[in-house]
Short mmCIF file of C-alpha atoms in Angstrom, two decimals:
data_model
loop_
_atom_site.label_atom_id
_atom_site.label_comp_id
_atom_site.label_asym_id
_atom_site.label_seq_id
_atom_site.Cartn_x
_atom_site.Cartn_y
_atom_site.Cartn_z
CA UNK A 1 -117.05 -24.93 -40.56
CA UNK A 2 -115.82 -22.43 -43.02
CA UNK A 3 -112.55 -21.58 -41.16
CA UNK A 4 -111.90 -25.61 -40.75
CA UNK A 5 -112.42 -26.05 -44.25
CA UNK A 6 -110.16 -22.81 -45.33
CA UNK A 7 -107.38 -24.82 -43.27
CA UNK A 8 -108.05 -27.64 -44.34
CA UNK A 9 -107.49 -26.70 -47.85
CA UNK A 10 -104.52 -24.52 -47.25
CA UNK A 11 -102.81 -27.58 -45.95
CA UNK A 12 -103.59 -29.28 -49.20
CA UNK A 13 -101.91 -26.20 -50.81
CA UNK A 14 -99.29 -26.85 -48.76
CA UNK A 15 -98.67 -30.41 -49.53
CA UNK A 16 -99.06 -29.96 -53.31
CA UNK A 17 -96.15 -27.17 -53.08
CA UNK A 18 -94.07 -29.37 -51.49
CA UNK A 19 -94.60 -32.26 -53.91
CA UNK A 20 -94.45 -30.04 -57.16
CA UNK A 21 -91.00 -28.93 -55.12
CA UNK A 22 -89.39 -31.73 -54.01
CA UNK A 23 -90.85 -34.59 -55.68
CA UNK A 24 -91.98 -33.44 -58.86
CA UNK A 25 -89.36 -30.37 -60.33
CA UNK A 26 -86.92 -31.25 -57.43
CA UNK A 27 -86.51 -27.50 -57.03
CA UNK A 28 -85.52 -27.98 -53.61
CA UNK A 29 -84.06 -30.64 -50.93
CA UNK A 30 -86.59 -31.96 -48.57
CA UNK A 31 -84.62 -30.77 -45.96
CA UNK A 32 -85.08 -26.77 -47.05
CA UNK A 33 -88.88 -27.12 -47.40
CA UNK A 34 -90.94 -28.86 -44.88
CA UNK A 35 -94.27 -31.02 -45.87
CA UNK A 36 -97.41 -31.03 -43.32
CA UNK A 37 -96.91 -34.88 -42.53
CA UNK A 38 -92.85 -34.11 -41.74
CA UNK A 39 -94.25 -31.25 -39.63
CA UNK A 40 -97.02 -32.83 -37.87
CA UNK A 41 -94.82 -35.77 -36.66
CA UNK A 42 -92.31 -33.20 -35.79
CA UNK A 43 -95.04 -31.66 -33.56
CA UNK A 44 -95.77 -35.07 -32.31
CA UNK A 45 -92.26 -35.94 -30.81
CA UNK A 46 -92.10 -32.27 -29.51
CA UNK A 47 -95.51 -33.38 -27.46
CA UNK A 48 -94.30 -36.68 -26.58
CA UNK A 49 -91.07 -35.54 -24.84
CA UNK A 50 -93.16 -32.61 -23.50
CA UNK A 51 -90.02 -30.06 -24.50
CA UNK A 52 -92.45 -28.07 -26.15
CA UNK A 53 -94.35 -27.95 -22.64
CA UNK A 54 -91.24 -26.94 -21.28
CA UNK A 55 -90.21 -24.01 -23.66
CA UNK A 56 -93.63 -22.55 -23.77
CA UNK A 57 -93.73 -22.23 -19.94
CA UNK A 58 -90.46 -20.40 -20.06
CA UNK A 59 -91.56 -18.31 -23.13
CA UNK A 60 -94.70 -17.22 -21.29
CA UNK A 61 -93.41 -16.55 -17.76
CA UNK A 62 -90.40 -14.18 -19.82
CA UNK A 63 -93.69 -12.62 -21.63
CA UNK A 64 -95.73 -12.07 -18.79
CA UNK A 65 -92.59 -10.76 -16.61
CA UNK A 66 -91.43 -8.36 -19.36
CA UNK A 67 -94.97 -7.34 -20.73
CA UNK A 68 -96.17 -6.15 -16.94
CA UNK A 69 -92.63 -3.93 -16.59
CA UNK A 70 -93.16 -2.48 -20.09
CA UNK A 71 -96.76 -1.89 -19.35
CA UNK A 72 -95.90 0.18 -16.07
CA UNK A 73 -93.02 2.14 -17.85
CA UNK A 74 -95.31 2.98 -20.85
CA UNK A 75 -97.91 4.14 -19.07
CA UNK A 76 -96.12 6.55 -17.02
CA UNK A 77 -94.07 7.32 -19.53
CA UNK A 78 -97.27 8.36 -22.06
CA UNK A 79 -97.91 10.56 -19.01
CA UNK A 80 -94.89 12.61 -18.82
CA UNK A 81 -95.00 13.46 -22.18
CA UNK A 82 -98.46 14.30 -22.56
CA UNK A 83 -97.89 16.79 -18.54
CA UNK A 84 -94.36 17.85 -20.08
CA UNK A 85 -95.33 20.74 -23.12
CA UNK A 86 -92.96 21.21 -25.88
CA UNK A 87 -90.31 19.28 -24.15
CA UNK A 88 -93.20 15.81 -24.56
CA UNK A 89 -93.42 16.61 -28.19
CA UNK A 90 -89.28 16.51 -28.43
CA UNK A 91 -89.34 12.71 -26.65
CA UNK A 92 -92.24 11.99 -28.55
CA UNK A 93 -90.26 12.36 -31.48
CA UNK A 94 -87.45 10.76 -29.89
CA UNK A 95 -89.04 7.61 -28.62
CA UNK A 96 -90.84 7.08 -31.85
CA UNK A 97 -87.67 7.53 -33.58
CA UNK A 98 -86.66 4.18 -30.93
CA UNK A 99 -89.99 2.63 -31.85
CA UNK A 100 -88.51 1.83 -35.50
CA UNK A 101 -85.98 0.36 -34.36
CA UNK A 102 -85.98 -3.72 -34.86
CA UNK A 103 -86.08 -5.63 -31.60
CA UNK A 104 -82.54 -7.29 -32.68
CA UNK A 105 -80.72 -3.94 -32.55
CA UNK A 106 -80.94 -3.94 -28.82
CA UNK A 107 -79.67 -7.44 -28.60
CA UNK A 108 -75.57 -6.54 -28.77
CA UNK A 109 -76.40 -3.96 -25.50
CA UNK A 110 -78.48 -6.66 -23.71
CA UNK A 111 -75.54 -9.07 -24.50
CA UNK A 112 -72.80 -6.70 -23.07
CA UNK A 113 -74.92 -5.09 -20.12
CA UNK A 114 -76.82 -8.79 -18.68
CA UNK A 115 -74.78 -11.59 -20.12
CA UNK A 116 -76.54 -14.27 -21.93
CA UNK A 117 -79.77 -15.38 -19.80
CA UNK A 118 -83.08 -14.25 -18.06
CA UNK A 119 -82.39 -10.83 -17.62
CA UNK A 120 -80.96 -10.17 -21.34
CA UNK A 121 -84.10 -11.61 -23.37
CA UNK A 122 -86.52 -9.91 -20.60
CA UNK A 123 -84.78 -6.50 -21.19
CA UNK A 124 -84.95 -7.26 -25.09
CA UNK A 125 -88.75 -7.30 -24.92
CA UNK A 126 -89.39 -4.68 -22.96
CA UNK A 127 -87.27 -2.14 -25.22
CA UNK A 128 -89.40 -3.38 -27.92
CA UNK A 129 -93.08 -3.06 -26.67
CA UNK A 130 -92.57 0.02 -23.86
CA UNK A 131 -92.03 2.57 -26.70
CA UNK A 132 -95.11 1.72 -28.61
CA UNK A 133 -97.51 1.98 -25.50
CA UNK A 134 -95.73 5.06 -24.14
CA UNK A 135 -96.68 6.63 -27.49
CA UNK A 136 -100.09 5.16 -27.37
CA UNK A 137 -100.74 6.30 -24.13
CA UNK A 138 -99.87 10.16 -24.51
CA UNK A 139 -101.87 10.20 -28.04
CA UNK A 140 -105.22 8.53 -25.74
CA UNK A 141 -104.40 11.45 -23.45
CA UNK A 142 -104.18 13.82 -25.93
CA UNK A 143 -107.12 12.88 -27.63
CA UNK A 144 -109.34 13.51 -24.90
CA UNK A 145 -112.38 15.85 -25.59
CA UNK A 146 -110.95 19.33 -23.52
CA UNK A 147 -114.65 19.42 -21.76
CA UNK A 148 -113.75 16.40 -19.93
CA UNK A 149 -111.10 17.80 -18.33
CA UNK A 150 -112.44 21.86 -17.79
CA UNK A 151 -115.70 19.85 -16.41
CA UNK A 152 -113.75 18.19 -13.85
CA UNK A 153 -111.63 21.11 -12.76
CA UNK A 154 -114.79 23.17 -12.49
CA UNK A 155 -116.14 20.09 -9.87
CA UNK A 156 -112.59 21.01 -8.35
CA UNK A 157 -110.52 18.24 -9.66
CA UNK A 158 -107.71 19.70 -10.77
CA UNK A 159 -104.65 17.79 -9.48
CA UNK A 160 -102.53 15.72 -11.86
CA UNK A 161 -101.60 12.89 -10.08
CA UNK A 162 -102.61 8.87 -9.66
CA UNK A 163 -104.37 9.60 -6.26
CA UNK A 164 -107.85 8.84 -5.65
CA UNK A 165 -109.42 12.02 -6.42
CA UNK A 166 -106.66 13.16 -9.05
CA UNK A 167 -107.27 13.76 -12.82
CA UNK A 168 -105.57 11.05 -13.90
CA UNK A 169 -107.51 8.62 -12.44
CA UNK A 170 -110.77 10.17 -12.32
CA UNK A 171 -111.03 11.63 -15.82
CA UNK A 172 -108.12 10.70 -17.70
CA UNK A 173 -107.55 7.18 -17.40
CA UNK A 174 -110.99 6.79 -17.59
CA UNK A 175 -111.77 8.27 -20.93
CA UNK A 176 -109.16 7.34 -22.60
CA UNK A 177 -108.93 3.26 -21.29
CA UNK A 178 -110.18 2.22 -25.14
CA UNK A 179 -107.40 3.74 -26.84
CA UNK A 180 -104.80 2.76 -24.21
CA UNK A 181 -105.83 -0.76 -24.29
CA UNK A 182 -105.81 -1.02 -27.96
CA UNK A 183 -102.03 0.52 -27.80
CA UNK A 184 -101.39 -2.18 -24.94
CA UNK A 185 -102.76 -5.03 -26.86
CA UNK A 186 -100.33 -3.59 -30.09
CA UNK A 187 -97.44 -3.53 -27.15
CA UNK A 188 -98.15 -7.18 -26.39
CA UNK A 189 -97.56 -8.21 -30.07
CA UNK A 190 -94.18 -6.19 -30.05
CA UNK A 191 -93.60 -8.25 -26.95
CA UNK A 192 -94.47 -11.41 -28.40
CA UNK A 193 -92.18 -11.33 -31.18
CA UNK A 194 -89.26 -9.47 -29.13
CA UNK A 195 -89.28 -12.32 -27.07
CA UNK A 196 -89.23 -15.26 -29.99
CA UNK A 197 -86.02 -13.43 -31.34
CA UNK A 198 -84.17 -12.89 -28.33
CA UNK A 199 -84.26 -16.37 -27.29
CA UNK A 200 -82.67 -17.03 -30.73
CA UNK A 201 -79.72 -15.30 -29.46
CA UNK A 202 -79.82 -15.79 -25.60
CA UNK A 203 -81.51 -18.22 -24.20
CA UNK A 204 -81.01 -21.60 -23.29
CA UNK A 205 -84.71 -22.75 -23.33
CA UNK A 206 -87.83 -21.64 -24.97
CA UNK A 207 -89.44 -21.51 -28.10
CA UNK A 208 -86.90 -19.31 -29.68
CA UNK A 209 -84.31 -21.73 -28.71
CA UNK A 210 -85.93 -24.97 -30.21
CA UNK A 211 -86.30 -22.56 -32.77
CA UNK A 212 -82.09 -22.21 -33.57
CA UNK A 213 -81.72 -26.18 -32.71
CA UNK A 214 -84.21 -26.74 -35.68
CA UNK A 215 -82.04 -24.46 -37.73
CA UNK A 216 -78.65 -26.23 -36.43
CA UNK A 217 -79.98 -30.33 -37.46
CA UNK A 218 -81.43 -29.21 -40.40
CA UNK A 219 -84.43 -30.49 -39.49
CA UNK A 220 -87.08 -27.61 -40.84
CA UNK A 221 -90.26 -30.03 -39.86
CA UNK A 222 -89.20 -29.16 -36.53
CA UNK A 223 -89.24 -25.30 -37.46
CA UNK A 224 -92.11 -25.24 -38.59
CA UNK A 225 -93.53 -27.12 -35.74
CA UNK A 226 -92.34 -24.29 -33.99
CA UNK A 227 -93.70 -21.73 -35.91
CA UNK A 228 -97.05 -22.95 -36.11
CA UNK A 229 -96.88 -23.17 -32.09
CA UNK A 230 -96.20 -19.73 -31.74
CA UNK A 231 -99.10 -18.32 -34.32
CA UNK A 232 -101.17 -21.13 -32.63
CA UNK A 233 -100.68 -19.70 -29.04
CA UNK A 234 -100.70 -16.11 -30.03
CA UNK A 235 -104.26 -16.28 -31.03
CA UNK A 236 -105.07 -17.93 -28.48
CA UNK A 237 -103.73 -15.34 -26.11
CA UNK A 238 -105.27 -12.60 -28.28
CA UNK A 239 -108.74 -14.50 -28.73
CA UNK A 240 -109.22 -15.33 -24.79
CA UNK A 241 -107.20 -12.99 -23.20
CA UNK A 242 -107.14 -9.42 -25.33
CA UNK A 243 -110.48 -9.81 -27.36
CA UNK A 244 -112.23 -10.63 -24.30
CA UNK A 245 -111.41 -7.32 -22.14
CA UNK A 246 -111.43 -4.67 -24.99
CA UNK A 247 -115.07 -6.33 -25.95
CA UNK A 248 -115.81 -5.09 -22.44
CA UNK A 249 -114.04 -2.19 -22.61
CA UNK A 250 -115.73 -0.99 -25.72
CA UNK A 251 -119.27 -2.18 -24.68
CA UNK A 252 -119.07 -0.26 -21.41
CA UNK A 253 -117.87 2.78 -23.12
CA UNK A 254 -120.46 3.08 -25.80
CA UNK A 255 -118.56 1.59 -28.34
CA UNK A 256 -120.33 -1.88 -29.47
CA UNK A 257 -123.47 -2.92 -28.22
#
């Protein structure tokens, strides 16, 4: 009840700013700043020609495409460096040197190497969210208690590889499956947005690209239609997807009762 009514009255906010604004000061046009009705019936014709239907379902498959590659990658890529000594802490450095980079920076190579299309926005999110769960990965690894690992290599464990009776997955992934979920879920948010701005640039359908037509009428209602669609179906992903596993990850590991 609280959260409805929190909304409820930031809407009213909302409306209020937009009257003082447009209607009131006439600070701005009515076309630069949106008001909730212009925005809800903005949403409405989105529904009703079911294009917003459309662009999520290519926004999502593009997500879930990119997001599994750049999960693979990162994972065995938070390996190496953790198995690779001083020459792990010198791409450690490196990739988190990539890490800062913005997700639009690696939209001129995806351009010139892929064309405009699938394969360009898919590479531009997984640039942008394999770097952070790389790093998260080797620092889960790293942070290991050491008795884990002498304990297991006393009970003759000692390989370092993914097969059944290896270290990785007996002891490592195993202990360390909180932290590299948490750096996955972080991943999934650099994926998220990677994949908003590169359909900006490259795509053809999408949220992104309702995103730039929105920008192109002049019609912001439509923007921020858009907007609130994405928040909207990134919590839901976070609440029912994310939330849901590292709840069970962290109750079966001690963490939360």
């Amino acid at each position: 009840m609280k959260k409805i009514l929190f909304y409820i009255a930031l809407i009213m906010i909302w409306e209020l700013i937009y009257r003082l604004g447009v209607d009131v000061f006439k600070i701005w046009k009515a076309y630069v700043f949106p008001s909730p009705i212009r925005t809800l019936k903005a949403m409405y014709e989105l529904i009703l020609d079911k294009s917003i239907f459309i662009a999520i379902f290519y926004s999502l498959r593009r997500l879930f495409i990119a997001y599994a590659i750049s999960s693979i990658i990162g994972i065995l890529l938070g390996f190496i460096i953790y198995r690779s000594g001083n020459l792990g802490t010198t791409l450690k450095s490196l990739i988190l040197g990539l890490q800062s980079l913005p997700s639009l920076c690696w939209v001129p190579f995806a351009l010139l190497w892929f064309g405009l299309g699938e394969i360009a926005i898919i590479f531009i999110v997984i640039i942008s969210s394999v770097f952070s769960i790389a790093l998260s990965v080797s620092e889960a690894i790293e942070n290991i208690l050491p008795i884990y690992i002498k304990a297991a290599k006393t009970m003759g464990i000692k390989e370092y590889s993914l097969k059944k009776n290896g270290l990785f997955r007996k002891v490592i992934l195993p202990a360390g499956l909180p932290t590299i979920f948490t750096g996955l879920k972080q991943g999934w948010a650099f994926a998220w947005r990677a994949l908003v701005a590169g359909e900006m640039i490259a795509s053809s359908e999408g949220l992104g690209h309702i995103l730039i037509l929105g920008r192109d009428f002049q019609d912001i209602a439509k923007v921020a239609a858009i907007m609130i669609s994405i928040i909207f179906i990134g919590l839901l992903l976070d609440k029912f997807l994310f939330s849901n596993i590292e709840k069970d990850i962290r109750a079966k590991w001690g963490f939360e009762s």
